[in-house]
Short mmCIF file of C-alpha atoms in Angstrom, two decimals:
data_model
loop_
_atom_site.label_atom_id
_atom_site.label_comp_id
_atom_site.label_asym_id
_atom_site.label_seq_id
_atom_site.Cartn_x
_atom_site.Cartn_y
_atom_site.Cartn_z
CA MET A 13 30.90 -41.28 12.82
CA SER A 14 29.38 -40.20 15.87
CA HIS A 15 25.93 -41.11 17.25
CA VAL A 16 22.96 -39.02 17.67
CA VAL A 17 21.77 -38.67 20.64
CA SER A 18 18.45 -37.06 20.33
CA SER A 19 15.87 -35.26 23.17
CA THR A 20 12.54 -35.07 23.65
CA THR A 21 11.91 -31.99 26.69
CA LYS A 22 8.96 -34.18 27.71
CA THR A 23 6.58 -31.09 28.21
CA GLY A 24 4.55 -30.87 31.15
CA ALA A 25 1.08 -30.07 28.74
CA PRO A 26 -1.60 -29.88 31.64
CA PRO A 27 0.42 -27.43 33.73
CA GLU A 28 1.07 -25.08 31.00
CA ARG A 29 -2.45 -24.71 30.62
CA LYS A 30 -2.84 -23.81 33.91
CA ILE A 31 -0.63 -20.97 33.72
CA ALA A 32 -1.82 -19.98 29.78
CA LEU A 33 -5.31 -19.47 31.19
CA LEU A 34 -3.97 -17.23 34.66
CA ASP A 35 -1.91 -15.36 32.34
CA ALA A 36 -4.51 -14.59 30.08
CA THR A 37 -6.65 -14.10 32.99
CA ALA A 38 -4.62 -11.60 34.32
CA GLY A 39 -3.83 -10.25 30.70
CA VAL A 40 -7.56 -9.14 30.36
CA LEU A 41 -7.72 -7.85 34.35
CA VAL A 42 -4.83 -5.54 33.29
CA LYS A 43 -5.98 -4.81 30.08
CA HIS A 44 -9.31 -3.29 31.51
CA MET A 45 -8.09 -2.03 34.85
CA PRO A 46 -7.97 1.47 33.79
CA ALA A 47 -11.73 1.56 32.95
CA ILE A 48 -12.59 -0.45 36.10
CA SER A 49 -10.87 1.41 38.79
CA ALA A 50 -12.02 4.55 36.43
CA ALA A 51 -15.24 3.03 37.79
CA VAL A 52 -15.55 1.71 40.25
CA GLY A 53 -13.52 4.92 41.44
CA LEU A 54 -16.80 7.28 40.51
CA VAL A 55 -19.61 5.36 41.90
CA VAL A 56 -17.60 5.67 45.35
CA LEU A 57 -16.82 9.74 44.57
CA TRP A 58 -21.47 9.42 44.28
CA GLN A 59 -21.81 7.45 47.01
CA PHE A 60 -19.36 10.52 48.76
CA VAL A 61 -20.81 13.67 47.52
CA VAL A 62 -24.04 11.62 48.35
CA TRP A 63 -22.83 11.77 52.35
CA PHE A 64 -21.57 14.69 52.54
CA PHE A 65 -23.81 17.36 51.08
CA LYS A 66 -26.70 15.86 53.16
CA ILE A 67 -28.61 15.27 49.44
CA PRO A 68 -32.54 14.17 49.80
CA THR A 69 -32.51 10.39 47.96
CA PHE A 70 -35.50 11.79 45.77
CA MET A 71 -33.36 14.30 44.25
CA ALA A 72 -30.77 12.23 43.23
CA PRO A 73 -29.75 8.91 45.56
CA SER A 74 -26.59 7.64 46.39
CA PRO A 75 -25.78 3.99 44.91
CA VAL A 76 -26.00 2.02 48.04
CA ASP A 77 -30.02 3.05 47.78
CA VAL A 78 -29.88 2.30 44.36
CA ALA A 79 -27.66 -1.34 45.28
CA TYR A 80 -31.12 -1.53 47.08
CA ALA A 81 -33.90 -0.53 44.70
CA PHE A 82 -32.92 -3.81 43.07
CA GLN A 83 -33.77 -5.81 45.66
CA ASP A 84 -36.63 -4.67 46.54
CA ASN A 85 -38.22 -3.87 42.90
CA ALA A 86 -36.73 -6.80 41.78
CA LYS A 87 -40.13 -8.29 40.07
CA ILE A 88 -41.14 -4.68 39.43
CA LEU A 89 -37.79 -4.33 37.01
CA TRP A 90 -37.56 -8.40 35.34
CA THR A 91 -41.65 -8.15 34.33
CA ASN A 92 -41.25 -4.07 32.74
CA MET A 93 -38.33 -5.25 31.01
CA LEU A 94 -39.82 -8.09 29.35
CA PRO A 95 -41.15 -6.61 26.89
CA THR A 96 -39.13 -3.68 26.33
CA ILE A 97 -36.73 -6.27 25.61
CA LEU A 98 -39.00 -7.54 23.26
CA GLU A 99 -39.68 -4.79 21.47
CA ALA A 100 -36.01 -3.72 21.13
CA PHE A 101 -34.41 -7.16 19.44
CA LEU A 102 -38.43 -7.32 17.07
CA GLY A 103 -37.59 -3.63 16.08
CA PHE A 104 -33.53 -4.05 15.77
CA VAL A 105 -34.55 -7.59 12.49
CA PHE A 106 -37.49 -5.49 11.09
CA GLY A 107 -35.67 -1.88 11.16
CA ASN A 108 -32.41 -3.66 9.24
CA LEU A 109 -33.79 -6.32 7.66
CA VAL A 110 -36.10 -4.36 5.63
CA ALA A 111 -32.91 -1.70 5.55
CA ILE A 112 -30.58 -4.50 4.39
CA LEU A 113 -33.60 -5.71 1.36
CA LEU A 114 -33.62 -1.87 0.42
CA ALA A 115 -30.19 -1.76 0.28
CA ILE A 116 -29.43 -4.21 -2.13
CA TRP A 117 -33.30 -3.35 -4.86
CA PHE A 118 -31.50 0.26 -4.82
CA VAL A 119 -28.18 -1.36 -6.29
CA HIS A 120 -29.41 -3.03 -8.41
CA SER A 121 -31.86 0.08 -9.65
CA SER A 122 -30.83 2.56 -10.09
CA THR A 123 -34.41 4.10 -10.25
CA ALA A 124 -35.67 2.83 -7.05
CA GLU A 125 -32.68 4.93 -5.69
CA LYS A 126 -33.76 7.89 -6.73
CA ALA A 127 -37.84 7.28 -5.63
CA PHE A 128 -37.52 6.45 -2.37
CA TYR A 129 -34.14 7.44 -0.95
CA PRO A 130 -34.95 10.78 -0.30
CA ILE A 131 -38.55 9.18 1.64
CA ALA A 132 -35.96 7.71 3.60
CA VAL A 133 -33.75 10.90 4.52
CA PHE A 134 -37.25 12.69 4.71
CA ILE A 135 -38.40 9.72 7.30
CA LYS A 136 -35.10 10.32 9.21
CA ALA A 137 -35.55 13.72 9.40
CA ILE A 138 -39.12 13.53 11.95
CA PRO A 139 -38.16 13.25 15.55
CA ILE A 140 -38.74 9.78 16.39
CA ILE A 141 -41.39 11.98 20.23
CA ALA A 142 -43.61 13.60 16.91
CA LEU A 143 -44.09 9.97 15.88
CA ALA A 144 -44.85 8.17 18.59
CA PRO A 145 -48.00 9.52 19.71
CA ILE A 146 -48.76 9.35 15.91
CA LEU A 147 -48.27 5.71 15.96
CA VAL A 148 -49.99 5.02 18.76
CA LEU A 149 -52.68 6.61 18.22
CA ILE A 150 -52.89 4.47 14.28
CA PHE A 151 -52.53 1.37 16.31
CA GLY A 152 -53.47 1.69 20.06
CA ASN A 153 -51.08 0.68 23.40
CA GLY A 154 -49.64 -2.61 22.13
CA LEU A 155 -46.56 -3.92 21.41
CA ALA A 156 -46.80 -2.57 17.33
CA PRO A 157 -45.96 1.53 18.04
CA LYS A 158 -42.74 0.56 20.03
CA ILE A 159 -42.11 -2.45 17.65
CA ILE A 160 -41.99 0.08 14.77
CA ILE A 161 -40.10 3.15 16.57
CA ALA A 162 -37.02 0.91 17.73
CA GLY A 163 -37.46 -1.27 14.24
CA LEU A 164 -37.42 2.79 12.31
CA ILE A 165 -34.64 4.17 14.80
CA CYS A 166 -32.48 1.44 14.05
CA PHE A 167 -33.06 2.41 9.85
CA PHE A 168 -31.84 4.96 8.33
CA PRO A 169 -28.19 4.55 9.64
CA THR A 170 -27.70 0.69 7.76
CA LEU A 171 -29.52 1.45 4.94
CA VAL A 172 -26.85 3.75 4.04
CA ASN A 173 -23.97 1.87 5.35
CA MET A 174 -25.56 -1.14 3.17
CA VAL A 175 -25.61 0.54 0.23
CA GLN A 176 -22.77 2.14 0.85
CA GLY A 177 -20.95 -1.33 1.71
CA LEU A 178 -22.95 -3.51 -1.33
CA LYS A 179 -21.07 -1.05 -3.58
CA SER A 180 -17.90 -1.35 -2.33
CA ALA A 181 -16.61 -4.25 -4.64
CA SER A 182 -14.25 -3.17 -6.85
CA PRO A 183 -14.81 -2.69 -10.30
CA ALA A 184 -12.05 -5.23 -11.16
CA MET A 185 -13.56 -7.72 -8.43
CA LEU A 186 -16.95 -6.96 -11.47
CA ASP A 187 -14.58 -7.50 -13.90
CA LEU A 188 -13.54 -10.61 -13.15
CA MET A 189 -17.59 -12.03 -12.33
CA ARG A 190 -17.68 -10.23 -15.77
CA VAL A 191 -14.54 -12.61 -17.08
CA LEU A 192 -16.20 -15.47 -15.49
CA SER A 193 -20.14 -14.97 -17.17
CA ALA A 194 -21.78 -14.71 -13.12
CA SER A 195 -25.25 -13.73 -12.60
CA ASN A 196 -26.11 -10.54 -10.99
CA THR A 197 -27.44 -12.83 -8.23
CA GLU A 198 -24.02 -14.56 -8.04
CA ILE A 199 -21.81 -11.36 -8.03
CA LEU A 200 -24.41 -10.42 -5.30
CA TRP A 201 -24.22 -13.33 -3.14
CA LYS A 202 -20.31 -13.90 -3.96
CA VAL A 203 -19.33 -10.57 -3.65
CA ARG A 204 -20.89 -7.31 -2.70
CA LEU A 205 -22.80 -9.31 0.26
CA PRO A 206 -19.53 -10.31 1.73
CA SER A 207 -17.65 -7.49 1.36
CA SER A 208 -20.52 -4.68 2.69
CA MET A 209 -20.38 -7.53 5.70
CA PRO A 210 -17.63 -4.33 7.97
CA PHE A 211 -20.08 -1.67 6.84
CA LEU A 212 -23.16 -3.98 7.89
CA PHE A 213 -22.01 -4.55 11.53
CA ALA A 214 -20.53 -1.22 11.96
CA ALA A 215 -24.09 -0.03 11.22
CA LEU A 216 -25.69 -3.14 13.26
CA LYS A 217 -22.73 -1.65 15.97
CA ILE A 218 -25.67 2.39 16.05
CA ALA A 219 -28.59 0.13 15.85
CA ALA A 220 -28.12 -2.37 18.68
CA THR A 221 -27.85 0.71 21.14
CA SER A 222 -30.54 2.45 19.96
CA SER A 223 -33.15 -0.25 18.87
CA VAL A 224 -33.02 -0.27 22.55
CA MET A 225 -33.22 3.76 23.14
CA GLY A 226 -36.42 3.40 20.74
CA ALA A 227 -38.46 1.07 22.81
CA ILE A 228 -38.32 2.78 26.36
CA VAL A 229 -38.69 7.01 24.62
CA ALA A 230 -42.39 4.67 22.83
CA GLU A 231 -43.04 4.02 26.06
CA TRP A 232 -42.80 6.98 27.36
CA ILE A 233 -46.04 8.66 24.98
CA GLY A 234 -48.91 6.25 26.70
CA SER A 235 -47.98 2.78 27.56
CA SER A 236 -48.37 0.38 31.04
CA PHE A 237 -45.68 -1.26 30.57
CA GLY A 238 -41.83 -1.64 29.81
CA LEU A 239 -38.98 0.18 31.48
CA GLY A 240 -39.94 3.51 29.85
CA ALA A 241 -43.30 3.63 31.00
CA LEU A 242 -41.46 2.31 34.50
CA ILE A 243 -39.19 5.41 34.22
CA ILE A 244 -42.39 8.23 33.88
CA GLU A 245 -43.94 6.70 37.08
CA ALA A 246 -40.83 6.42 38.94
CA THR A 247 -39.85 10.13 38.20
CA TYR A 248 -44.05 10.92 39.11
CA ASN A 249 -43.64 9.31 42.94
CA PHE A 250 -40.49 10.14 43.40
CA ARG A 251 -39.26 6.69 43.48
CA SER A 252 -35.46 8.23 42.51
CA PRO A 253 -33.88 4.58 43.80
CA LEU A 254 -36.38 2.87 41.52
CA LEU A 255 -35.79 5.37 38.08
CA TYR A 256 -32.12 4.80 38.63
CA ALA A 257 -32.12 0.93 39.03
CA THR A 258 -34.02 1.08 35.37
CA VAL A 259 -32.59 3.79 34.01
CA VAL A 260 -29.06 1.15 34.68
CA ILE A 261 -30.87 -1.47 33.19
CA ALA A 262 -32.15 -0.03 30.90
CA ALA A 263 -28.25 0.98 29.95
CA VAL A 264 -26.51 -2.89 30.55
CA LEU A 265 -30.04 -4.49 27.93
CA ALA A 266 -28.57 -2.19 25.32
CA VAL A 267 -24.55 -2.39 26.09
CA VAL A 268 -25.28 -6.14 26.08
CA LEU A 269 -26.32 -6.00 22.71
CA PHE A 270 -24.00 -4.18 21.15
CA PHE A 271 -22.02 -7.03 23.08
CA ILE A 272 -23.63 -10.04 20.69
CA VAL A 273 -23.66 -7.77 18.32
CA SER A 274 -19.53 -7.79 19.19
CA VAL A 275 -18.87 -11.63 18.67
CA ILE A 276 -21.24 -12.11 15.94
CA GLU A 277 -18.59 -9.47 13.97
CA ALA A 278 -15.63 -10.82 15.17
CA ARG A 279 -16.61 -15.26 14.24
CA MET A 280 -17.77 -13.62 11.23
CA ILE A 281 -15.30 -11.98 9.51
CA ARG A 282 -12.07 -12.42 9.64
CA TRP A 283 -10.79 -11.57 7.09
CA LYS A 284 -8.92 -7.74 6.22
CA PRO A 285 -10.74 -6.05 3.58
CA ALA A 286 -7.94 -6.43 0.32
CA GLY A 287 -6.29 -3.15 -1.00
CA SER A 288 -4.46 -2.51 2.61
CA HIS A 289 -1.62 -2.66 1.46
CA MET B 19 21.83 -7.55 -37.48
CA ALA B 20 20.72 -11.46 -37.70
CA MET B 21 19.39 -11.78 -33.82
CA LEU B 22 16.74 -8.76 -34.24
CA GLY B 23 13.43 -11.07 -35.82
CA THR B 24 12.93 -9.64 -39.12
CA ALA B 25 9.93 -7.10 -37.64
CA LYS B 26 6.66 -7.88 -39.43
CA LEU B 27 3.97 -5.56 -39.57
CA MET B 28 0.53 -8.04 -40.29
CA PRO B 29 -2.27 -5.87 -41.53
CA ASN B 30 -5.03 -7.05 -43.39
CA VAL B 31 -4.10 -10.87 -44.05
CA PRO B 32 -6.18 -13.00 -45.00
CA GLN B 33 -5.81 -16.17 -42.47
CA THR B 34 -5.17 -19.12 -44.53
CA GLU B 35 -4.77 -21.50 -41.23
CA PRO B 36 -7.94 -20.60 -38.98
CA ALA B 37 -7.55 -23.75 -36.61
CA ALA B 38 -4.48 -21.63 -35.71
CA THR B 39 -5.45 -18.79 -35.29
CA ALA B 40 -5.80 -17.88 -31.19
CA VAL B 41 -7.40 -14.32 -31.57
CA SER B 42 -8.00 -12.59 -34.74
CA ILE B 43 -8.83 -8.75 -34.45
CA ARG B 44 -10.25 -6.82 -37.85
CA ASN B 45 -9.55 -2.98 -38.58
CA LEU B 46 -11.05 -2.66 -34.00
CA SER B 47 -11.56 0.66 -33.79
CA VAL B 48 -12.44 1.75 -30.26
CA ARG B 49 -14.36 5.44 -28.89
CA PHE B 50 -15.03 6.47 -25.95
CA GLY B 51 -17.20 8.88 -24.62
CA ASP B 52 -20.02 10.48 -26.30
CA ARG B 53 -20.77 12.80 -29.95
CA ASN B 54 -19.43 16.46 -28.55
CA ASN B 55 -16.74 14.58 -26.29
CA GLU B 56 -14.89 11.69 -28.25
CA PHE B 57 -12.25 10.15 -27.60
CA THR B 58 -10.29 7.62 -30.25
CA ALA B 59 -8.22 4.53 -28.16
CA LEU B 60 -8.02 2.38 -30.09
CA SER B 61 -8.11 3.11 -34.37
CA ASP B 62 -8.03 0.55 -37.18
CA VAL B 63 -6.25 -2.49 -35.55
CA SER B 64 -5.89 -6.13 -37.47
CA VAL B 65 -3.58 -8.47 -35.57
CA ASP B 66 -3.57 -12.27 -35.68
CA ILE B 67 -2.26 -14.54 -33.09
CA PRO B 68 -1.44 -17.68 -33.44
CA GLU B 69 -2.60 -20.80 -30.70
CA GLY B 70 0.09 -21.77 -28.63
CA ALA B 71 1.71 -17.83 -28.89
CA PHE B 72 3.06 -15.64 -26.10
CA VAL B 73 2.60 -12.15 -26.67
CA THR B 74 4.11 -8.87 -25.27
CA MET B 75 2.05 -5.79 -25.72
CA LEU B 76 4.02 -3.17 -25.04
CA GLY B 77 3.77 1.09 -26.19
CA PRO B 78 3.75 4.11 -24.25
CA SER B 79 0.91 4.73 -21.61
CA GLY B 80 -2.90 5.87 -23.89
CA CYS B 81 -1.54 3.74 -25.89
CA GLY B 82 -4.60 1.24 -25.43
CA LYS B 83 -2.78 -1.63 -25.10
CA SER B 84 -5.26 -2.79 -21.84
CA THR B 85 -7.98 -1.82 -24.05
CA LEU B 86 -7.02 -4.11 -26.40
CA LEU B 87 -7.11 -6.71 -24.11
CA ARG B 88 -9.82 -5.37 -22.17
CA CYS B 89 -11.44 -5.61 -26.01
CA VAL B 90 -10.27 -9.52 -26.59
CA ALA B 91 -12.17 -10.41 -22.74
CA ASP B 92 -15.01 -8.52 -24.08
CA LEU B 93 -14.65 -6.25 -21.14
CA VAL B 94 -15.11 -3.37 -23.93
CA HIS B 95 -17.28 -2.42 -26.28
CA ILE B 96 -16.18 -2.46 -29.76
CA SER B 97 -16.92 0.69 -31.95
CA ASP B 98 -16.10 -0.46 -35.28
CA GLY B 99 -14.29 -3.44 -36.92
CA SER B 100 -13.91 -6.94 -35.57
CA ILE B 101 -12.46 -9.07 -33.13
CA SER B 102 -12.93 -13.25 -32.97
CA VAL B 103 -11.35 -15.45 -30.76
CA PHE B 104 -11.19 -19.24 -32.19
CA GLY B 105 -13.83 -18.32 -34.56
CA ARG B 106 -15.37 -16.80 -32.09
CA SER B 107 -17.45 -13.51 -30.98
CA PRO B 108 -15.98 -12.41 -27.99
CA GLN B 109 -18.97 -12.91 -25.98
CA GLU B 110 -19.78 -16.36 -26.96
CA ALA B 111 -15.92 -17.50 -26.11
CA ARG B 112 -16.56 -15.52 -22.72
CA GLU B 113 -19.72 -17.21 -21.90
CA SER B 114 -17.97 -20.85 -22.74
CA ARG B 115 -14.49 -19.76 -20.73
CA ASP B 116 -12.15 -19.15 -24.09
CA PHE B 117 -10.63 -17.41 -21.92
CA ALA B 118 -8.75 -16.58 -18.69
CA PHE B 119 -8.53 -12.68 -17.23
CA VAL B 120 -5.33 -12.29 -14.89
CA PHE B 121 -5.27 -8.67 -13.49
CA GLN B 122 -2.09 -5.77 -11.55
CA ASP B 123 -4.75 -6.19 -8.84
CA ALA B 124 -5.29 -9.91 -7.63
CA THR B 125 -8.93 -9.61 -6.86
CA LEU B 126 -8.37 -12.15 -4.23
CA LEU B 127 -11.91 -12.55 -2.06
CA PRO B 128 -9.99 -11.54 0.76
CA TRP B 129 -13.20 -13.56 2.42
CA ARG B 130 -12.31 -16.37 0.90
CA ASN B 131 -8.91 -19.39 1.58
CA VAL B 132 -6.13 -19.44 -1.25
CA LEU B 133 -8.26 -22.89 -2.40
CA ASP B 134 -12.24 -21.44 -2.44
CA ASN B 135 -10.95 -18.31 -4.49
CA VAL B 136 -8.70 -20.60 -6.63
CA ARG B 137 -12.16 -22.58 -7.46
CA LEU B 138 -14.97 -19.01 -7.48
CA PRO B 139 -14.52 -20.20 -11.37
CA LEU B 140 -16.10 -23.17 -10.86
CA GLU B 141 -19.12 -22.17 -8.65
CA VAL B 142 -20.02 -19.28 -11.11
CA GLY B 143 -21.65 -18.70 -14.92
CA LYS B 144 -23.65 -21.24 -16.80
CA HIS B 145 -20.58 -23.53 -16.98
CA ALA B 146 -20.12 -24.34 -14.24
CA GLN B 147 -20.25 -27.74 -13.30
CA THR B 148 -20.30 -29.04 -16.64
CA GLY B 149 -17.11 -28.02 -17.84
CA ASP B 150 -13.17 -30.27 -17.49
CA HIS B 151 -11.50 -28.25 -15.10
CA ALA B 152 -7.58 -28.74 -13.40
CA ASP B 153 -7.18 -29.73 -10.14
CA PRO B 154 -6.52 -27.66 -7.83
CA HIS B 155 -4.39 -28.71 -5.59
CA GLU B 156 -2.54 -29.41 -8.95
CA LEU B 157 -2.12 -25.97 -10.03
CA LEU B 158 -1.30 -24.55 -6.53
CA ALA B 159 1.72 -26.70 -5.88
CA MET B 160 2.72 -25.48 -10.56
CA VAL B 161 2.37 -22.40 -9.09
CA GLY B 162 4.62 -23.02 -5.63
CA LEU B 163 1.79 -22.20 -3.25
CA LYS B 164 1.43 -26.37 -1.70
CA GLY B 165 0.19 -25.89 1.79
CA ARG B 166 -1.13 -22.69 1.52
CA GLU B 167 -4.28 -23.43 0.44
CA ASN B 168 -6.15 -22.35 3.88
CA ALA B 169 -4.83 -18.89 3.81
CA LEU B 170 -6.54 -16.41 3.75
CA PRO B 171 -5.52 -13.74 1.54
CA HIS B 172 -4.01 -11.09 3.80
CA GLU B 173 -1.88 -13.36 5.04
CA LEU B 174 0.37 -14.09 1.75
CA SER B 175 2.19 -11.09 -0.55
CA GLY B 176 1.87 -9.81 -3.38
CA GLY B 177 3.93 -12.16 -5.17
CA MET B 178 2.14 -15.18 -3.52
CA ARG B 179 -1.73 -13.26 -4.20
CA GLN B 180 -0.56 -12.72 -7.52
CA ARG B 181 0.53 -16.20 -7.83
CA VAL B 182 -2.62 -17.66 -5.85
CA ALA B 183 -5.11 -15.12 -8.95
CA ILE B 184 -2.94 -17.04 -11.82
CA ALA B 185 -3.58 -20.53 -10.68
CA ARG B 186 -7.45 -19.20 -10.33
CA ALA B 187 -7.66 -18.38 -13.77
CA LEU B 188 -5.37 -22.26 -15.04
CA ILE B 189 -8.98 -24.29 -13.64
CA THR B 190 -11.23 -24.11 -16.24
CA ARG B 191 -8.47 -24.92 -18.73
CA PRO B 192 -8.57 -21.89 -21.16
CA ARG B 193 -7.17 -21.60 -24.52
CA ILE B 194 -5.77 -18.16 -24.15
CA LEU B 195 -5.14 -16.71 -21.05
CA LEU B 196 -5.17 -12.46 -21.13
CA MET B 197 -2.90 -11.24 -18.75
CA ASP B 198 -2.86 -7.42 -17.89
CA GLU B 199 0.35 -5.80 -16.33
CA PRO B 200 -0.09 -8.86 -13.29
CA PHE B 201 3.49 -8.20 -12.06
CA GLY B 202 3.14 -4.40 -12.67
CA ALA B 203 2.63 -3.89 -8.67
CA LEU B 204 5.52 -5.97 -8.02
CA ASP B 205 9.12 -5.33 -6.26
CA GLU B 206 10.93 -6.80 -9.38
CA ILE B 207 13.18 -9.28 -7.43
CA THR B 208 9.49 -11.15 -7.18
CA ARG B 209 9.18 -10.12 -10.69
CA ASP B 210 12.00 -12.01 -12.07
CA ARG B 211 10.94 -14.87 -10.41
CA LEU B 212 7.54 -14.82 -11.83
CA ASN B 213 8.12 -14.07 -15.56
CA GLU B 214 10.40 -17.40 -15.53
CA GLU B 215 7.79 -19.37 -13.70
CA LEU B 216 4.99 -17.98 -16.17
CA LEU B 217 7.08 -18.80 -19.29
CA ARG B 218 7.40 -23.11 -17.18
CA VAL B 219 3.53 -22.74 -16.73
CA TRP B 220 2.97 -21.22 -20.53
CA GLN B 221 5.91 -24.35 -21.82
CA GLU B 222 3.81 -26.74 -19.36
CA THR B 223 -0.20 -26.17 -20.32
CA GLY B 224 0.67 -24.76 -24.47
CA THR B 225 -2.16 -21.79 -23.47
CA THR B 226 -1.84 -18.82 -25.34
CA ILE B 227 -0.45 -15.83 -23.82
CA LEU B 228 -1.89 -12.49 -24.21
CA PHE B 229 0.16 -10.14 -21.93
CA VAL B 230 0.22 -6.38 -21.51
CA THR B 231 3.61 -4.87 -20.17
CA HIS B 232 4.72 -1.51 -19.47
CA SER B 233 8.23 -3.31 -18.91
CA ILE B 234 11.16 -3.03 -21.73
CA PRO B 235 13.05 -5.72 -20.60
CA GLU B 236 9.70 -7.57 -19.92
CA ALA B 237 8.15 -7.52 -23.24
CA ALA B 238 11.30 -9.27 -24.28
CA PHE B 239 11.92 -12.03 -21.70
CA LEU B 240 9.13 -12.95 -22.10
CA GLY B 241 7.95 -13.15 -25.68
CA GLN B 242 7.92 -15.10 -28.71
CA ASN B 243 6.36 -11.77 -30.09
CA VAL B 244 5.95 -8.58 -29.05
CA LEU B 245 3.46 -6.59 -30.49
CA MET B 246 3.95 -2.11 -30.02
CA LEU B 247 1.22 -0.17 -30.63
CA GLN B 248 1.33 3.59 -30.30
CA ALA B 249 -0.67 6.62 -29.03
CA HIS B 250 -3.30 8.52 -29.58
CA PRO B 251 -4.69 7.20 -31.15
CA GLY B 252 -3.88 3.53 -30.65
CA ARG B 253 -2.98 1.52 -32.81
CA VAL B 254 -0.01 -1.00 -34.48
CA LYS B 255 3.23 0.53 -34.37
CA GLU B 256 4.66 -3.11 -35.38
CA PHE B 257 4.93 -6.86 -34.24
CA MET B 258 7.75 -8.33 -34.28
CA LYS B 259 9.46 -11.93 -33.31
CA VAL B 260 11.71 -11.71 -30.49
CA ASP B 261 14.66 -14.60 -32.02
CA LEU B 262 15.45 -15.65 -28.68
CA PRO B 263 15.62 -19.99 -27.72
CA PHE B 264 12.97 -21.18 -25.57
CA PRO B 265 13.49 -22.05 -22.92
CA ARG B 266 14.25 -19.02 -20.96
CA SER B 267 16.45 -18.18 -17.96
CA LEU B 268 16.63 -15.08 -16.52
CA ALA B 269 20.83 -15.42 -16.90
CA VAL B 270 19.55 -14.53 -20.88
CA ARG B 271 19.50 -10.96 -20.09
CA ASP B 272 22.41 -10.66 -20.07
CA THR B 273 23.65 -12.05 -23.62
CA VAL B 274 24.01 -9.60 -26.17
CA GLU B 275 21.20 -10.90 -27.85
CA PHE B 276 18.93 -10.11 -25.56
CA ILE B 277 20.49 -6.23 -24.81
CA GLY B 278 20.04 -5.92 -29.12
CA VAL B 279 15.96 -6.73 -28.27
CA THR B 280 15.88 -4.54 -25.35
CA ALA B 281 17.63 -2.14 -27.42
CA HIS B 282 15.44 -2.05 -30.59
CA LEU B 283 12.49 -2.36 -28.28
CA ARG B 284 13.98 1.16 -27.19
CA ARG B 285 13.93 3.02 -29.71
CA LEU B 286 10.25 1.84 -31.17
CA LEU B 287 8.27 4.11 -28.06
CA GLU B 288 11.03 6.42 -29.13
CA GLU B 289 9.63 6.67 -31.71
CA CYS B 290 5.98 6.12 -31.18
CA LEU B 291 6.71 10.05 -28.61
#
């Protein structure tokens, strides 16, 4: 009958990709615009208030003073940040590891859960500030007491969440595994651990920020290094810009840890929980 | 009327041909709770399921039809009587993968894609690698999910998830398929289509199917036989043959014969109340 003209549109891939990239960047900027403007606005307001009321620097330094403090004390800040990172990281790893292993034990033995859960709650109830001197007396001035305190702070939220997560597998799922004659180990690896991941990551995000806090609090008591020690020293010497710079670094450290955990979570958990109809 | 199958009760009839019986249930009783607060779920149930049969189980809620199915699957402890699955205890049958179970919920592992969910039975249990098994790709094609191997469960509709569950159940080539209201949570259109497909799968594989439902048309459409249970305590009301020719298509449900069967089942159900 008639001939069909097939038209193949040639797509200019590179320009399209460039535009897409620009779009994405602009999109991110637009999405975070309120947060960015609010943050910049607050810093400007702070600078303005310090100028306008002629507040002395030792009482509250202006953002510009703090920025100079970063420049002048770069080396001190850097050398004191490293031990704090190490303590927070090791505390995070060990605290969560112990919590996860304990949670797995609790799920498999109700006797263990009945015996040790109350003790875990009791340890959680001791104020960390009160625990720090005790640990310093036992372990001395080194890294150990700081790691233990950072770990203890991570431990409890992870334990509670992990126990709940391991128990979150539906009864039907466990029936299925029983029909398949799966062993307890297989059920743990194939069902319980994967279904606990969202619960675990909720706890790890809390732990990420609190482990930094734990390390710093531990450094307040009898330490000559770390961001915590620097905070104490800067306060007693009225070096307010340095104090503020240290606090900013501590906060950034916690946020970075939180961000890393979030990225790992997004990579690991691509599924949505079952039962959401 | 002639089209109604002769309703046949199967009390303690001794087995004449052991090889032809897939599941043999003898004087089965199941009681839950302790001595002070005991509840009898099933009382003195005896029935023989022939090999290759499609038996639907129907009854008012609380009649113990799901419990009976779970007894066969070794998920519920038997108080009295016995069950033999191809001459073995339910536990032995479970361990040698004689049967597979399909739940009302698809119970797919949400972090595994469709293909890995279908392959799950091959990865667990003592007989994980040894047994011969079906090709997962062929099974997925059979249930109409070719090309969706890499999809995650949350990306599928309820009907598709249940198809994956059926493919997963068939991967070990089970001799018996135990289905506990597998289409109960689906809409009617999806349910009708899956009913037709299940009949096709049954005819292609020759598997014995025990199918619990609370829908009268579903019980009549799918079953060669309907096992009617009554409640308080759960016991056999009737084990009747459905005299409709195979292969059946959905159109059979508009025939006088079909309506006769459903009317009879409805009458039986009312007697149970």
